[in-house]
Amino acid sequence: DAGVIQSPRHEVTEMGQEVTLRCKPISGHNSLFWYRQTMMRGLELLIYFNNNVPIDDSGMPEDRFSAKMPNASFSTLKIQPSEPRDSAVYFCASSSSGRETQYFGPGTRLLVL
Amino acid sequence: GEDVEQSLFLSVREGDSSVINCTYTDSSSTYLYWYKQEPGAGLQLLTYIFSNMDMKQDQRLTVLLNKKDKHLSLRIADTQTGDSAIYFCAESSGTYKYIFGTGTRLKVLA
């Protein structure tokens, strides 16, 4: 079992640039989550997909953030334009259903200069 | 809103037992989880307990749940330097929403 795969693992970009984070959930899992981790706010749920459909995007900070899940094995989180306050670790997690245990990927460490 | 609280730091000597505590406010919590995060890594699920259980043991890990006091603890027996990490408590009322604590940084002294 490869676990949840995220890329890139590290991203450094300049303010105003577009950033795309990628996630491959565990095969067979139909629920996918994007989280953001910061020292100030801890772990925050950004968006939850079930069967590739966004169910809850109430945690997405603002219109600069968007997420897609075109198929069961791939999701993206895009920030456009990026700002320094977006610097954080972004985690993707998946579960076999929305109510089951969530398994986390290694995270993408984003630094916006 | 619902909240999960943990102490920020814990320091123990190698070979001793560690006890990491967590309190939560949601009386409808169904599942309670412990995750471990090593430096630069993601959250690794350690164990979880259903709210109708008082205790769960898994090798060196013992989880105790006091539902009346809404208190959860994780005991690590024979703590090793490899156990140094941040430990997160999380609760769920059986939906997709997890409420995470702030994490407890465990430092194991050799």
PDB file of C-alpha atoms in Angstrom:
ATOM      1  CA  ASP A   1       0.000   0.000   0.000  1.00  0.00           C
ATOM      2  CA  ALA A   2       1.626   3.218  -1.188  1.00  0.00           C
ATOM      3  CA  GLY A   3      -0.366   5.445   1.120  1.00  0.00           C
ATOM      4  CA  VAL A   4      -1.475   8.935   0.206  1.00  0.00           C
ATOM      5  CA  ILE A   5       0.964  10.549  -2.205  1.00  0.00           C
ATOM      6  CA  GLN A   6       1.492  14.291  -2.394  1.00  0.00           C
ATOM      7  CA  SER A   7       3.629  16.413  -4.669  1.00  0.00           C
ATOM      8  CA  PRO A   8       5.633  18.479  -4.540  1.00  0.00           C
ATOM      9  CA  ARG A   9       6.966  17.907  -1.032  1.00  0.00           C
ATOM     10  CA  HIS A  10       8.381  21.417  -0.885  1.00  0.00           C
ATOM     11  CA  GLU A  11       7.455  24.511  -2.834  1.00  0.00           C
ATOM     12  CA  VAL A  12       9.013  27.957  -2.675  1.00  0.00           C
ATOM     13  CA  THR A  13       7.398  30.644  -4.776  1.00  0.00           C
ATOM     14  CA  GLU A  14       7.051  34.371  -5.002  1.00  0.00           C
ATOM     15  CA  MET A  15       3.984  36.324  -4.067  1.00  0.00           C
ATOM     16  CA  GLY A  16       1.531  36.539  -6.927  1.00  0.00           C
ATOM     17  CA  GLN A  17       2.519  33.250  -8.530  1.00  0.00           C
ATOM     18  CA  GLU A  18       0.146  30.339  -9.050  1.00  0.00           C
ATOM     19  CA  VAL A  19       0.756  27.270  -6.919  1.00  0.00           C
ATOM     20  CA  THR A  20      -0.670  23.824  -7.623  1.00  0.00           C
ATOM     21  CA  LEU A  21      -0.510  21.041  -5.059  1.00  0.00           C
ATOM     22  CA  ARG A  22      -1.287  17.481  -6.041  1.00  0.00           C
ATOM     23  CA  CYS A  23      -2.630  14.456  -4.229  1.00  0.00           C
ATOM     24  CA  LYS A  24      -3.193  10.807  -5.025  1.00  0.00           C
ATOM     25  CA  PRO A  25      -5.422   9.125  -2.434  1.00  0.00           C
ATOM     26  CA  ILE A  26      -5.155   5.528  -1.310  1.00  0.00           C
ATOM     27  CA  SER A  27      -6.603   3.246  -3.948  1.00  0.00           C
ATOM     28  CA  GLY A  28     -10.196   2.338  -3.150  1.00  0.00           C
ATOM     29  CA  HIS A  29     -10.790   5.314  -0.896  1.00  0.00           C
ATOM     30  CA  ASN A  30     -13.703   7.475  -1.972  1.00  0.00           C
ATOM     31  CA  SER A  31     -13.236  10.390   0.409  1.00  0.00           C
ATOM     32  CA  LEU A  32     -10.504  12.993   0.124  1.00  0.00           C
ATOM     33  CA  PHE A  33      -9.620  15.889   2.380  1.00  0.00           C
ATOM     34  CA  TRP A  34      -7.312  18.893   2.075  1.00  0.00           C
ATOM     35  CA  TYR A  35      -5.978  20.383   5.318  1.00  0.00           C
ATOM     36  CA  ARG A  36      -3.712  23.298   6.114  1.00  0.00           C
ATOM     37  CA  GLN A  37      -1.394  23.292   9.125  1.00  0.00           C
ATOM     38  CA  THR A  38       0.069  26.451  10.635  1.00  0.00           C
ATOM     39  CA  MET A  39       1.557  27.240  14.006  1.00  0.00           C
ATOM     40  CA  MET A  40      -1.113  29.827  14.708  1.00  0.00           C
ATOM     41  CA  ARG A  41      -4.221  27.906  13.644  1.00  0.00           C
ATOM     42  CA  GLY A  42      -3.194  24.275  13.863  1.00  0.00           C
ATOM     43  CA  LEU A  43      -4.883  21.868  11.457  1.00  0.00           C
ATOM     44  CA  GLU A  44      -7.764  23.291   9.435  1.00  0.00           C
ATOM     45  CA  LEU A  45      -9.983  21.374   7.049  1.00  0.00           C
ATOM     46  CA  LEU A  46     -10.104  23.239   3.757  1.00  0.00           C
ATOM     47  CA  ILE A  47     -12.308  21.005   1.624  1.00  0.00           C
ATOM     48  CA  TYR A  48     -13.835  17.520   1.635  1.00  0.00           C
ATOM     49  CA  PHE A  49     -14.656  15.469  -1.476  1.00  0.00           C
ATOM     50  CA  ASN A  50     -16.800  12.368  -1.552  1.00  0.00           C
ATOM     51  CA  ASN A  51     -16.900  10.294  -4.739  1.00  0.00           C
ATOM     52  CA  ASN A  52     -15.054  13.150  -6.497  1.00  0.00           C
ATOM     53  CA  VAL A  53     -17.733  15.692  -5.570  1.00  0.00           C
ATOM     54  CA  PRO A  54     -16.950  18.618  -3.241  1.00  0.00           C
ATOM     55  CA  ILE A  55     -19.182  18.210  -0.213  1.00  0.00           C
ATOM     56  CA  ASP A  56     -17.853  20.849   2.149  1.00  0.00           C
ATOM     57  CA  ASP A  57     -15.642  23.721   1.023  1.00  0.00           C
ATOM     58  CA  SER A  58     -16.479  26.015   3.919  1.00  0.00           C
ATOM     59  CA  GLY A  59     -12.870  25.966   5.063  1.00  0.00           C
ATOM     60  CA  MET A  60     -11.446  27.346   1.832  1.00  0.00           C
ATOM     61  CA  PRO A  61     -10.023  30.710   2.892  1.00  0.00           C
ATOM     62  CA  GLU A  62     -11.040  32.797  -0.099  1.00  0.00           C
ATOM     63  CA  ASP A  63     -11.539  32.791  -3.827  1.00  0.00           C
ATOM     64  CA  ARG A  64      -7.820  32.554  -4.425  1.00  0.00           C
ATOM     65  CA  PHE A  65      -8.078  28.905  -3.355  1.00  0.00           C
ATOM     66  CA  SER A  66      -9.674  26.275  -5.554  1.00  0.00           C
ATOM     67  CA  ALA A  67      -9.691  22.488  -5.489  1.00  0.00           C
ATOM     68  CA  LYS A  68     -10.639  19.864  -8.023  1.00  0.00           C
ATOM     69  CA  MET A  69     -10.967  16.127  -8.112  1.00  0.00           C
ATOM     70  CA  PRO A  70     -11.323  15.071 -11.760  1.00  0.00           C
ATOM     71  CA  ASN A  71     -11.203  11.367 -10.916  1.00  0.00           C
ATOM     72  CA  ALA A  72     -10.954   8.989  -7.984  1.00  0.00           C
ATOM     73  CA  SER A  73      -7.175   8.912  -8.015  1.00  0.00           C
ATOM     74  CA  PHE A  74      -6.194  12.554  -8.316  1.00  0.00           C
ATOM     75  CA  SER A  75      -6.911  15.916  -6.727  1.00  0.00           C
ATOM     76  CA  THR A  76      -5.382  19.370  -6.941  1.00  0.00           C
ATOM     77  CA  LEU A  77      -5.394  22.378  -4.679  1.00  0.00           C
ATOM     78  CA  LYS A  78      -4.578  25.609  -6.458  1.00  0.00           C
ATOM     79  CA  ILE A  79      -3.721  29.006  -5.026  1.00  0.00           C
ATOM     80  CA  GLN A  80      -3.812  31.911  -7.451  1.00  0.00           C
ATOM     81  CA  PRO A  81      -2.399  34.407  -6.734  1.00  0.00           C
ATOM     82  CA  SER A  82      -0.357  33.213  -3.787  1.00  0.00           C
ATOM     83  CA  GLU A  83       0.393  35.443  -0.810  1.00  0.00           C
ATOM     84  CA  PRO A  84       2.961  35.154   2.012  1.00  0.00           C
ATOM     85  CA  ARG A  85       0.193  34.332   4.495  1.00  0.00           C
ATOM     86  CA  ASP A  86      -0.519  31.167   2.518  1.00  0.00           C
ATOM     87  CA  SER A  87       2.795  29.749   3.725  1.00  0.00           C
ATOM     88  CA  ALA A  88       1.931  26.545   5.566  1.00  0.00           C
ATOM     89  CA  VAL A  89       2.004  22.780   5.319  1.00  0.00           C
ATOM     90  CA  TYR A  90      -0.820  21.432   3.192  1.00  0.00           C
ATOM     91  CA  PHE A  91      -1.942  17.881   3.842  1.00  0.00           C
ATOM     92  CA  CYS A  92      -4.111  15.613   1.802  1.00  0.00           C
ATOM     93  CA  ALA A  93      -5.910  12.753   3.542  1.00  0.00           C
ATOM     94  CA  SER A  94      -8.197  10.002   2.336  1.00  0.00           C
ATOM     95  CA  SER A  95     -10.601   7.532   3.868  1.00  0.00           C
ATOM     96  CA  SER A  96     -12.719   4.647   2.679  1.00  0.00           C
ATOM     97  CA  SER A  97     -15.803   6.698   3.394  1.00  0.00           C
ATOM     98  CA  GLY A  98     -16.459  10.064   4.940  1.00  0.00           C
ATOM     99  CA  ARG A  99     -17.014   8.512   8.334  1.00  0.00           C
ATOM    100  CA  GLU A 100     -14.003   6.243   8.442  1.00  0.00           C
ATOM    101  CA  THR A 101     -10.479   6.811   9.638  1.00  0.00           C
ATOM    102  CA  GLN A 102      -8.504   9.377   7.680  1.00  0.00           C
ATOM    103  CA  TYR A 103      -4.993   8.582   6.442  1.00  0.00           C
ATOM    104  CA  PHE A 104      -2.687  11.490   5.789  1.00  0.00           C
ATOM    105  CA  GLY A 105      -0.081  12.118   3.145  1.00  0.00           C
ATOM    106  CA  PRO A 106       3.386  13.501   3.940  1.00  0.00           C
ATOM    107  CA  GLY A 107       2.333  17.076   3.188  1.00  0.00           C
ATOM    108  CA  THR A 108       3.559  19.870   0.951  1.00  0.00           C
ATOM    109  CA  ARG A 109       5.557  22.585   2.671  1.00  0.00           C
ATOM    110  CA  LEU A 110       4.734  25.846   0.920  1.00  0.00           C
ATOM    111  CA  LEU A 111       6.714  29.032   1.374  1.00  0.00           C
ATOM    112  CA  VAL A 112       5.505  32.159  -0.385  1.00  0.00           C
ATOM    113  CA  LEU A 113       8.074  34.940  -0.414  1.00  0.00           C
TER     114      LEU A 113
ATOM    115  CA  GLY B   1     -17.819  25.460  18.995  1.00  0.00           C
ATOM    116  CA  GLU B   2     -16.302  22.087  19.705  1.00  0.00           C
ATOM    117  CA  ASP B   3     -12.791  22.104  21.099  1.00  0.00           C
ATOM    118  CA  VAL B   4      -9.972  19.689  21.854  1.00  0.00           C
ATOM    119  CA  GLU B   5      -7.216  20.711  24.241  1.00  0.00           C
ATOM    120  CA  GLN B   6      -3.785  19.280  24.884  1.00  0.00           C
ATOM    121  CA  SER B   7      -0.763  20.396  26.831  1.00  0.00           C
ATOM    122  CA  LEU B   8       1.975  21.673  24.547  1.00  0.00           C
ATOM    123  CA  PHE B   9       5.057  19.889  25.836  1.00  0.00           C
ATOM    124  CA  LEU B  10       6.098  16.721  27.620  1.00  0.00           C
ATOM    125  CA  SER B  11       9.608  15.576  28.408  1.00  0.00           C
ATOM    126  CA  VAL B  12      10.450  12.074  29.639  1.00  0.00           C
ATOM    127  CA  ARG B  13      13.535   9.929  30.046  1.00  0.00           C
ATOM    128  CA  GLU B  14      14.158   6.987  27.776  1.00  0.00           C
ATOM    129  CA  GLY B  15      12.650   3.839  29.253  1.00  0.00           C
ATOM    130  CA  ASP B  16      10.039   5.695  31.303  1.00  0.00           C
ATOM    131  CA  SER B  17       6.340   5.783  30.493  1.00  0.00           C
ATOM    132  CA  SER B  18       4.827   8.816  28.785  1.00  0.00           C
ATOM    133  CA  VAL B  19       1.268   9.935  29.351  1.00  0.00           C
ATOM    134  CA  ILE B  20      -0.206  12.448  26.944  1.00  0.00           C
ATOM    135  CA  ASN B  21      -3.555  13.925  27.911  1.00  0.00           C
ATOM    136  CA  CYS B  22      -6.403  15.391  25.920  1.00  0.00           C
ATOM    137  CA  THR B  23      -9.763  16.891  26.835  1.00  0.00           C
ATOM    138  CA  TYR B  24     -12.639  17.483  24.466  1.00  0.00           C
ATOM    139  CA  THR B  25     -15.975  19.235  24.677  1.00  0.00           C
ATOM    140  CA  ASP B  26     -18.192  17.431  22.168  1.00  0.00           C
ATOM    141  CA  SER B  27     -20.469  15.116  24.108  1.00  0.00           C
ATOM    142  CA  SER B  28     -21.485  13.395  20.880  1.00  0.00           C
ATOM    143  CA  SER B  29     -17.951  12.264  20.100  1.00  0.00           C
ATOM    144  CA  THR B  30     -18.021   8.786  18.652  1.00  0.00           C
ATOM    145  CA  TYR B  31     -14.417   8.198  17.699  1.00  0.00           C
ATOM    146  CA  LEU B  32     -11.269   9.508  19.320  1.00  0.00           C
ATOM    147  CA  TYR B  33      -7.933   9.286  17.587  1.00  0.00           C
ATOM    148  CA  TRP B  34      -4.251   9.632  18.305  1.00  0.00           C
ATOM    149  CA  TYR B  35      -1.943  10.678  15.480  1.00  0.00           C
ATOM    150  CA  LYS B  36       1.841  11.034  15.559  1.00  0.00           C
ATOM    151  CA  GLN B  37       3.727  13.609  13.503  1.00  0.00           C
ATOM    152  CA  GLU B  38       7.478  13.291  13.186  1.00  0.00           C
ATOM    153  CA  PRO B  39       9.528  16.283  12.000  1.00  0.00           C
ATOM    154  CA  GLY B  40       8.883  17.030   8.353  1.00  0.00           C
ATOM    155  CA  ALA B  41       6.360  14.229   8.012  1.00  0.00           C
ATOM    156  CA  GLY B  42       2.636  13.794   7.806  1.00  0.00           C
ATOM    157  CA  LEU B  43       0.251  12.580  10.472  1.00  0.00           C
ATOM    158  CA  GLN B  44       0.499   8.880  11.153  1.00  0.00           C
ATOM    159  CA  LEU B  45      -2.508   7.191  12.715  1.00  0.00           C
ATOM    160  CA  LEU B  46      -1.406   5.480  15.922  1.00  0.00           C
ATOM    161  CA  THR B  47      -4.655   4.204  17.336  1.00  0.00           C
ATOM    162  CA  TYR B  48      -8.267   5.088  17.903  1.00  0.00           C
ATOM    163  CA  ILE B  49     -10.999   4.219  20.364  1.00  0.00           C
ATOM    164  CA  PHE B  50     -14.751   4.111  20.115  1.00  0.00           C
ATOM    165  CA  SER B  51     -16.656   6.130  22.662  1.00  0.00           C
ATOM    166  CA  ASN B  52     -18.278   2.995  24.110  1.00  0.00           C
ATOM    167  CA  MET B  53     -14.874   1.692  25.197  1.00  0.00           C
ATOM    168  CA  ASP B  54     -12.908   2.612  28.299  1.00  0.00           C
ATOM    169  CA  MET B  55      -9.539   1.286  27.293  1.00  0.00           C
ATOM    170  CA  LYS B  56      -7.644  -0.006  24.319  1.00  0.00           C
ATOM    171  CA  GLN B  57      -4.186  -1.522  24.327  1.00  0.00           C
ATOM    172  CA  ASP B  58      -1.945  -1.981  21.328  1.00  0.00           C
ATOM    173  CA  GLN B  59       1.593  -3.162  22.108  1.00  0.00           C
ATOM    174  CA  ARG B  60       3.300  -0.277  23.942  1.00  0.00           C
ATOM    175  CA  LEU B  61       0.294   2.012  23.564  1.00  0.00           C
ATOM    176  CA  THR B  62      -2.611   2.221  25.994  1.00  0.00           C
ATOM    177  CA  VAL B  63      -5.531   4.542  25.416  1.00  0.00           C
ATOM    178  CA  LEU B  64      -7.807   5.409  28.301  1.00  0.00           C
ATOM    179  CA  LEU B  65     -11.135   7.160  27.841  1.00  0.00           C
ATOM    180  CA  ASN B  66     -13.119   8.808  30.626  1.00  0.00           C
ATOM    181  CA  LYS B  67     -16.288   9.751  28.856  1.00  0.00           C
ATOM    182  CA  LYS B  68     -17.828  11.388  31.908  1.00  0.00           C
ATOM    183  CA  ASP B  69     -14.939  13.837  32.181  1.00  0.00           C
ATOM    184  CA  LYS B  70     -14.363  13.950  28.403  1.00  0.00           C
ATOM    185  CA  HIS B  71     -10.758  13.027  28.972  1.00  0.00           C
ATOM    186  CA  LEU B  72      -8.556  10.891  26.759  1.00  0.00           C
ATOM    187  CA  SER B  73      -5.019   9.781  27.444  1.00  0.00           C
ATOM    188  CA  LEU B  74      -2.292   7.987  25.542  1.00  0.00           C
ATOM    189  CA  ARG B  75       0.266   6.047  27.527  1.00  0.00           C
ATOM    190  CA  ILE B  76       3.466   4.955  25.823  1.00  0.00           C
ATOM    191  CA  ALA B  77       5.319   2.290  27.770  1.00  0.00           C
ATOM    192  CA  ASP B  78       9.121   2.051  27.657  1.00  0.00           C
ATOM    193  CA  THR B  79       9.418   5.320  25.737  1.00  0.00           C
ATOM    194  CA  GLN B  80      12.201   5.375  23.157  1.00  0.00           C
ATOM    195  CA  THR B  81      13.991   8.248  21.424  1.00  0.00           C
ATOM    196  CA  GLY B  82      12.116   7.301  18.266  1.00  0.00           C
ATOM    197  CA  ASP B  83       8.900   8.240  20.027  1.00  0.00           C
ATOM    198  CA  SER B  84       9.950  11.898  20.039  1.00  0.00           C
ATOM    199  CA  ALA B  85       7.307  13.641  17.929  1.00  0.00           C
ATOM    200  CA  ILE B  86       4.146  15.712  18.124  1.00  0.00           C
ATOM    201  CA  TYR B  87       1.070  13.759  19.174  1.00  0.00           C
ATOM    202  CA  PHE B  88      -2.352  14.946  18.092  1.00  0.00           C
ATOM    203  CA  CYS B  89      -5.628  14.005  19.672  1.00  0.00           C
ATOM    204  CA  ALA B  90      -8.684  14.242  17.405  1.00  0.00           C
ATOM    205  CA  GLU B  91     -12.368  13.593  17.879  1.00  0.00           C
ATOM    206  CA  SER B  92     -15.172  12.885  15.481  1.00  0.00           C
ATOM    207  CA  SER B  93     -18.878  12.516  16.032  1.00  0.00           C
ATOM    208  CA  GLY B  94     -19.001   9.908  13.298  1.00  0.00           C
ATOM    209  CA  THR B  95     -18.942  12.339  10.420  1.00  0.00           C
ATOM    210  CA  TYR B  96     -16.086  13.441   8.199  1.00  0.00           C
ATOM    211  CA  LYS B  97     -15.258  16.389  10.489  1.00  0.00           C
ATOM    212  CA  TYR B  98     -12.338  15.835  12.790  1.00  0.00           C
ATOM    213  CA  ILE B  99     -11.565  18.313  15.535  1.00  0.00           C
ATOM    214  CA  PHE B 100      -7.830  18.244  16.211  1.00  0.00           C
ATOM    215  CA  GLY B 101      -6.024  19.347  19.312  1.00  0.00           C
ATOM    216  CA  THR B 102      -3.017  21.627  19.124  1.00  0.00           C
ATOM    217  CA  GLY B 103      -0.629  18.725  19.548  1.00  0.00           C
ATOM    218  CA  THR B 104       1.724  17.727  22.376  1.00  0.00           C
ATOM    219  CA  ARG B 105       5.424  17.787  21.608  1.00  0.00           C
ATOM    220  CA  LEU B 106       7.042  14.781  23.284  1.00  0.00           C
ATOM    221  CA  LYS B 107      10.768  14.941  23.875  1.00  0.00           C
ATOM    222  CA  VAL B 108      12.522  11.774  24.978  1.00  0.00           C
ATOM    223  CA  LEU B 109      15.808  12.292  26.772  1.00  0.00           C
ATOM    224  CA  ALA B 110      18.482   9.640  26.359  1.00  0.00           C
TER     225      ALA B 110
END
